[in-house]
Short mmCIF file of C-alpha atoms in Angstrom, two decimals:
data_model
loop_
_atom_site.label_atom_id
_atom_site.label_comp_id
_atom_site.label_asym_id
_atom_site.label_seq_id
_atom_site.Cartn_x
_atom_site.Cartn_y
_atom_site.Cartn_z
CA UNK M 1 103.69 101.71 125.60
CA UNK M 2 105.56 98.94 124.27
CA UNK M 3 107.93 99.65 121.35
CA UNK M 4 105.32 97.75 119.24
CA UNK M 5 102.89 99.89 120.12
CA UNK M 6 104.68 103.01 119.70
CA UNK M 7 106.12 101.33 115.73
CA UNK M 8 102.48 101.08 115.32
CA UNK M 9 101.37 104.63 116.05
CA UNK M 10 104.38 106.27 114.44
CA UNK M 11 102.85 104.24 111.00
CA UNK M 12 99.48 105.42 111.55
CA UNK M 13 100.05 108.56 112.27
CA UNK M 14 101.60 109.05 109.04
CA UNK M 15 98.44 107.03 107.15
CA UNK M 16 96.22 109.37 108.70
CA UNK M 17 97.87 112.58 108.02
CA UNK M 18 97.63 111.82 104.48
CA UNK M 19 94.09 110.73 104.17
CA UNK M 20 92.62 111.31 107.35
CA UNK M 21 91.84 107.50 107.79
CA UNK M 22 93.94 104.84 108.54
CA UNK M 23 93.50 100.68 107.84
CA UNK M 24 95.27 97.67 109.07
CA UNK M 25 97.18 97.45 105.92
CA UNK M 26 98.47 100.64 106.52
CA UNK M 27 99.48 99.69 110.07
CA UNK M 28 101.42 96.36 108.76
CA UNK M 29 103.24 98.19 105.48
CA UNK M 30 104.27 100.47 107.39
CA UNK M 31 105.72 97.94 110.20
CA UNK M 32 107.75 96.44 106.88
CA UNK M 33 105.85 93.27 107.82
CA UNK M 34 103.90 93.35 103.70
CA UNK M 35 105.08 95.19 101.03
CA UNK M 36 102.77 96.84 98.47
CA UNK M 37 103.37 93.33 96.11
CA UNK M 38 102.11 91.47 98.77
CA UNK M 39 98.63 93.51 98.90
CA UNK M 40 98.48 93.62 95.08
CA UNK M 41 98.64 89.75 95.48
CA UNK M 42 95.74 89.19 97.64
CA UNK M 43 93.77 91.74 96.83
CA UNK M 44 93.50 90.12 93.49
CA UNK M 45 93.21 86.62 94.96
CA UNK M 46 96.44 85.00 94.37
CA UNK M 47 97.14 84.34 97.58
CA UNK M 48 94.50 82.51 100.46
CA UNK M 49 94.89 84.84 103.06
CA UNK M 50 97.10 87.57 103.79
CA UNK M 51 98.61 86.24 106.58
CA UNK M 52 100.56 83.60 104.41
CA UNK M 53 102.22 86.58 102.75
CA UNK M 54 103.44 88.63 105.82
CA UNK M 55 106.56 88.27 107.35
CA UNK M 56 105.46 87.77 110.28
CA UNK M 57 102.89 85.20 111.90
CA UNK M 58 99.34 85.70 112.64
CA UNK M 59 99.24 86.28 116.50
CA UNK M 60 101.65 88.83 115.76
CA UNK M 61 99.88 90.21 113.08
CA UNK M 62 96.80 90.20 116.03
CA UNK M 63 98.73 91.90 118.19
CA UNK M 64 99.87 95.28 115.61
CA UNK M 65 95.85 95.40 114.77
CA UNK M 66 95.17 95.76 118.90
CA UNK M 67 97.80 98.36 119.13
CA UNK M 68 96.09 100.19 116.62
CA UNK M 69 92.78 99.86 118.11
CA UNK M 70 94.51 101.40 121.26
CA UNK M 71 96.47 104.06 119.42
CA UNK M 72 92.97 105.04 117.52
CA UNK M 73 90.78 105.13 120.75
CA UNK M 74 92.87 107.31 122.09
CA UNK M 75 93.02 109.75 119.58
CA UNK M 76 89.19 109.44 119.25
CA UNK M 77 88.80 107.87 115.76
CA UNK M 78 85.55 106.49 114.47
CA UNK M 79 85.39 102.98 113.73
CA UNK M 80 84.05 101.70 110.20
CA UNK M 81 83.68 97.71 109.46
CA UNK M 82 85.06 97.95 105.64
CA UNK M 83 83.73 94.90 103.33
CA UNK M 84 86.99 92.94 101.71
CA UNK M 85 86.25 92.06 98.84
CA UNK M 86 88.83 90.17 95.49
CA UNK M 87 89.34 91.70 92.35
CA UNK M 88 89.16 88.04 91.03
CA UNK M 89 86.09 86.89 88.47
CA UNK M 90 84.34 85.60 91.40
CA UNK M 91 84.33 88.75 93.96
CA UNK M 92 85.41 86.26 96.48
CA UNK M 93 85.51 87.55 100.40
CA UNK M 94 89.37 87.86 101.53
CA UNK M 95 91.06 86.69 104.00
CA UNK M 96 93.43 88.25 106.58
CA UNK M 97 94.54 85.62 109.00
CA UNK M 98 94.81 81.77 108.06
CA UNK M 99 92.56 80.58 111.13
CA UNK M 100 90.43 82.88 113.61
CA UNK M 101 88.39 85.42 113.25
CA UNK M 102 89.67 88.59 111.17
CA UNK M 103 87.10 91.43 111.87
CA UNK M 104 89.39 93.81 113.65
CA UNK M 105 91.38 93.53 110.56
CA UNK M 106 88.63 94.88 108.03
CA UNK M 107 87.93 98.03 110.62
CA UNK M 108 89.15 101.45 109.30
CA UNK M 109 89.88 104.26 111.54
CA UNK M 110 88.49 107.00 110.43
CA UNK M 111 89.53 110.64 112.21
CA UNK M 112 86.76 112.97 113.19
CA UNK M 113 88.28 116.31 111.02
CA UNK M 114 87.24 114.43 108.08
CA UNK M 115 83.94 116.11 106.64
CA UNK M 116 80.72 114.44 106.22
CA UNK M 117 80.74 115.09 102.51
CA UNK M 118 84.22 113.19 102.78
CA UNK M 119 82.97 110.80 104.85
CA UNK M 120 80.09 109.69 102.57
CA UNK M 121 82.53 109.13 99.77
CA UNK M 122 84.79 107.29 101.37
CA UNK M 123 81.94 104.71 102.67
CA UNK M 124 80.30 104.92 98.92
CA UNK M 125 83.96 103.85 97.50
CA UNK M 126 84.69 101.11 100.31
CA UNK M 127 81.11 99.91 99.84
CA UNK M 128 81.95 99.44 96.27
CA UNK M 129 83.46 96.50 94.65
CA UNK M 130 86.98 96.53 93.14
CA UNK M 131 87.81 96.82 89.86
CA UNK M 132 88.44 93.62 87.83
CA UNK M 133 91.76 92.39 87.81
CA UNK M 134 93.53 91.06 84.85
CA UNK M 135 97.32 89.68 85.30
CA UNK M 136 99.86 90.52 82.45
CA UNK M 137 101.26 86.99 82.85
CA UNK M 138 105.50 87.24 83.80
CA UNK M 139 105.68 83.59 83.66
CA UNK M 140 104.35 80.41 81.71
CA UNK M 141 101.18 79.45 82.97
CA UNK M 142 98.39 77.48 82.94
CA UNK M 143 94.63 77.67 82.98
CA UNK M 144 92.62 76.04 85.17
CA UNK M 145 89.47 76.09 82.57
CA UNK M 146 91.09 74.55 79.24
CA UNK M 147 94.74 74.01 80.08
CA UNK M 148 95.43 76.40 77.74
CA UNK M 149 97.59 79.37 78.43
CA UNK M 150 97.68 83.11 76.63
CA UNK M 151 98.91 86.35 77.36
CA UNK M 152 96.95 87.17 80.17
CA UNK M 153 94.98 85.58 83.20
CA UNK M 154 92.69 86.62 85.89
CA UNK M 155 91.54 84.68 89.21
CA UNK M 156 88.20 82.41 89.91
CA UNK M 157 88.12 80.16 92.70
CA UNK M 158 91.61 80.50 93.41
CA UNK M 159 92.85 79.23 90.41
CA UNK M 160 94.43 81.14 87.01
CA UNK M 161 91.85 81.15 84.03
CA UNK M 162 92.74 83.17 80.93
CA UNK M 163 90.34 85.15 79.21
CA UNK M 164 87.93 82.87 76.82
CA UNK M 165 87.08 81.07 80.21
CA UNK M 166 86.71 83.95 82.25
CA UNK M 167 84.32 85.37 79.48
CA UNK M 168 86.43 88.03 78.90
CA UNK M 169 87.88 87.04 75.70
CA UNK M 170 85.64 90.11 73.66
CA UNK M 171 87.05 92.97 75.21
CA UNK M 172 89.74 94.79 73.90
CA UNK M 173 92.80 96.69 75.23
CA UNK M 174 92.85 100.15 75.99
CA UNK M 175 96.65 101.02 76.50
CA UNK M 176 96.95 103.13 79.66
CA UNK M 177 98.67 106.81 79.41
CA UNK M 178 95.17 108.64 78.23
CA UNK M 179 93.12 108.98 81.75
CA UNK M 180 90.42 110.74 80.13
CA UNK M 181 89.38 108.25 77.44
CA UNK M 182 90.23 105.18 80.16
CA UNK M 183 87.86 106.50 82.39
CA UNK M 184 84.98 107.29 79.90
CA UNK M 185 85.27 104.18 78.00
CA UNK M 186 85.13 101.76 80.68
CA UNK M 187 82.61 103.69 82.69
CA UNK M 188 80.75 103.31 78.86
CA UNK M 189 81.48 99.73 79.48
CA UNK M 190 79.07 97.18 81.13
CA UNK M 191 82.28 94.67 81.83
CA UNK M 192 85.67 95.85 82.19
CA UNK M 193 88.73 94.67 83.80
CA UNK M 194 92.14 96.39 84.71
CA UNK M 195 95.32 95.07 83.43
CA UNK M 196 97.99 94.83 85.20
CA UNK M 197 101.73 93.99 85.34
CA UNK M 198 104.38 92.91 88.00
CA UNK M 199 107.80 95.67 87.54
CA UNK M 200 110.49 93.59 88.63
CA UNK M 201 112.36 96.61 89.24
CA UNK M 202 110.47 98.72 91.25
CA UNK M 203 108.64 95.70 93.03
CA UNK M 204 105.11 96.78 92.18
CA UNK M 205 102.11 96.35 90.00
CA UNK M 206 102.03 99.14 87.46
CA UNK M 207 98.62 99.79 85.50
CA UNK M 208 98.84 98.34 81.47
CA UNK M 209 95.61 99.76 80.60
CA UNK M 210 92.00 98.28 80.49
CA UNK M 211 89.74 96.17 78.83
CA UNK M 212 86.25 97.22 77.64
CA UNK M 213 83.91 96.63 75.22
CA UNK M 214 84.83 97.77 71.72
CA UNK M 215 81.78 99.98 71.59
CA UNK M 216 82.21 101.44 74.69
CA UNK M 217 85.50 102.22 73.37
CA UNK M 218 84.12 104.06 70.15
CA UNK M 219 81.78 106.00 71.79
CA UNK M 220 84.76 107.35 74.57
CA UNK M 221 86.52 108.76 72.34
CA UNK M 222 83.59 110.91 70.30
CA UNK M 223 83.17 111.76 73.98
CA UNK M 224 87.25 112.71 74.38
CA UNK M 225 87.29 114.57 70.58
CA UNK M 226 84.55 117.05 71.54
CA UNK M 227 85.54 118.27 74.38
CA UNK M 228 90.12 117.90 74.12
CA UNK M 229 90.48 121.60 74.12
CA UNK M 230 88.60 122.20 77.34
CA UNK M 231 90.52 118.98 79.02
CA UNK M 232 93.73 120.58 77.41
CA UNK M 233 93.53 123.99 80.08
CA UNK M 234 92.90 122.04 82.64
CA UNK M 235 95.78 119.81 82.53
CA UNK M 236 98.19 122.59 82.27
CA UNK M 237 96.16 124.05 85.09
CA UNK M 238 96.52 120.84 86.84
CA UNK M 239 100.36 120.99 85.93
CA UNK M 240 100.68 123.96 86.98
CA UNK M 241 99.12 122.96 90.38
CA UNK M 242 101.46 119.69 90.96
CA UNK M 243 104.39 121.67 90.16
CA UNK M 244 103.75 123.87 93.26
CA UNK M 245 102.90 121.43 95.51
CA UNK M 246 106.64 119.63 94.33
CA UNK M 247 108.14 122.99 95.03
CA UNK M 248 106.86 123.48 98.72
CA UNK M 249 107.06 120.27 99.20
CA UNK M 250 110.90 119.73 98.95
CA UNK M 251 111.44 122.97 100.63
CA UNK M 252 109.88 121.56 103.68
CA UNK M 253 111.75 118.48 103.74
CA UNK M 254 114.99 120.52 102.67
CA UNK M 255 113.89 122.50 106.10
CA UNK M 256 113.49 120.08 107.52
CA UNK M 257 117.09 117.99 106.88
CA UNK M 258 118.58 121.43 107.76
CA UNK M 259 116.35 120.51 111.48
CA UNK M 260 117.68 117.02 111.85
CA UNK M 261 121.44 117.27 110.05
CA UNK M 262 121.92 121.50 111.14
CA UNK M 263 125.93 120.97 109.59
CA UNK M 264 124.41 119.56 106.10
CA UNK M 265 124.98 122.34 103.64
CA UNK M 266 121.49 123.94 102.55
CA UNK M 267 122.68 123.75 98.98
CA UNK M 268 123.00 119.73 100.08
CA UNK M 269 119.96 119.36 101.80
CA UNK M 270 118.08 120.86 98.79
CA UNK M 271 119.45 118.45 96.32
CA UNK M 272 118.30 115.88 98.55
CA UNK M 273 114.91 116.77 98.78
CA UNK M 274 114.77 117.30 95.11
CA UNK M 275 116.17 113.59 93.96
CA UNK M 276 113.84 112.07 96.98
CA UNK M 277 110.66 113.92 96.55
CA UNK M 278 110.68 113.46 92.81
CA UNK M 279 107.10 112.80 92.12
CA UNK M 280 106.59 109.35 90.39
CA UNK M 281 110.07 107.90 91.41
CA UNK M 282 109.29 105.56 94.05
CA UNK M 283 111.64 106.86 96.32
CA UNK M 284 111.73 107.35 100.22
CA UNK M 285 110.99 111.22 100.10
CA UNK M 286 107.63 110.02 98.03
CA UNK M 287 106.33 107.61 100.99
CA UNK M 288 103.58 108.42 103.85
CA UNK M 289 105.63 108.80 106.06
CA UNK M 290 107.89 111.47 104.39
CA UNK M 291 105.53 113.28 103.27
CA UNK M 292 104.23 113.90 107.18
CA UNK M 293 108.56 114.34 107.47
CA UNK M 294 108.96 111.69 109.66
CA UNK M 295 112.35 112.05 110.77
CA UNK M 296 113.00 108.28 110.47
CA UNK M 297 112.58 108.86 106.62
CA UNK M 298 114.11 111.79 106.05
CA UNK M 299 117.20 110.29 107.68
CA UNK M 300 116.65 107.38 104.93
CA UNK M 301 116.84 110.14 102.18
CA UNK M 302 119.81 111.56 103.61
CA UNK M 303 121.75 107.69 103.89
CA UNK M 304 120.65 107.23 100.48
CA UNK M 305 122.34 110.44 99.40
CA UNK M 306 125.48 110.13 101.29
CA UNK M 307 125.68 106.61 100.16
CA UNK M 308 125.85 107.31 96.57
CA UNK M 309 127.89 111.10 96.80
CA UNK M 310 129.89 110.65 99.30
CA UNK M 311 131.00 106.91 99.78
CA UNK M 312 133.20 104.35 97.27
CA UNK M 313 129.19 102.38 97.09
CA UNK M 314 128.79 102.93 93.49
CA UNK M 315 132.30 101.96 92.13
CA UNK M 316 131.90 98.97 94.51
CA UNK M 317 128.75 97.56 93.05
CA UNK M 318 130.05 98.17 89.24
CA UNK M 319 133.49 96.22 90.42
CA UNK M 320 131.05 93.32 91.41
CA UNK M 321 130.71 93.51 95.04
CA UNK M 322 127.66 91.99 96.71
CA UNK M 323 124.78 94.84 97.53
CA UNK M 324 124.93 93.97 101.10
CA UNK M 325 129.18 93.69 101.09
CA UNK M 326 129.14 96.78 99.64
CA UNK M 327 127.15 98.17 102.33
CA UNK M 328 129.13 97.19 105.26
CA UNK M 329 132.40 98.37 103.56
CA UNK M 330 130.76 101.85 103.23
CA UNK M 331 129.18 102.09 106.27
CA UNK M 332 131.98 103.45 108.62
CA UNK M 333 131.90 106.38 106.02
CA UNK M 334 127.70 107.29 106.32
CA UNK M 335 128.82 107.25 109.99
CA UNK M 336 131.15 110.42 109.55
CA UNK M 337 129.41 112.22 107.66
CA UNK M 338 126.20 111.65 109.67
CA UNK M 339 128.02 112.80 112.60
CA UNK M 340 129.85 115.63 111.11
CA UNK M 341 126.12 116.60 109.80
CA UNK M 342 124.45 116.30 113.30
CA UNK M 343 126.85 119.65 114.81
CA UNK M 344 126.34 123.03 113.59
CA UNK M 345 129.56 123.46 111.26
CA UNK M 346 130.16 120.17 111.42
CA UNK M 347 129.50 119.19 107.48
CA UNK M 348 132.35 119.17 105.23
CA UNK M 349 131.06 117.11 102.21
CA UNK M 350 129.07 119.40 99.75
#
């Protein structure tokens, strides 16, 4: 197997373990050729094709998808062609490549272990048009229709439009934070759109709320009041279940750290696992690769811990040293700690 084939297989295995199906986007992001924010921009209809956002050209992307097809055939996965439609006002078809046939990018590879009921649910979800997405503007912009501006924009015919020109200005914003109310208001509303804003620190788009019809919001509020106590009990059960899942996952990650670095003190391995796998943190421990205890992902978590705990890295940053230079200065110290941890009883750092 080629080097690219091995990298594709690793990315695909991580996605398959998490969801029981694999897409071309899973592989392209797993290879580091695309970031989640690029995929979001593309799905919003703000890029003519995915290739222009990628770190490689279309030929290289095509090679990766061909390697994915070979890997999927060897694993006995089932192909399922899936429509890709933008979240813009015109629901335009999404393109992967700037030119040429991109049909192979639209194939989802499904595990034979997936139940028939789950397959039907997946097919229904993939066939459904995505939610309309309205973007909370980060910088000054101009509506392609009226040449005015506003706090929100939505793409139509490849250009940004204000809510008035997009016939969405009669909707009201329900801020994020109440999942049940948002879900019910969206269901009751004949027309709705999800509002997102780019978080520069986390480098991803985050949900800010949903635009819904005012009458739909009123009906949803009445429904939530009627079963508030039941939902409170359910939330408490869900919280306890998530806490249990997190503790078990952190324990497995700590065990994998000790397997890879037998000289790492067990209490330090537990600390690394707790930090890296914190729910909602966006850290390496929450990635698809880490969730299947991929050795490279676990190593990245260990390196991050050593960098901040056992070197002068943070002090260098506070002194104004550029990040790339600071990392170069402490590289030897990281290598020294990791070399000690790779041997049983060889680590002294706690």
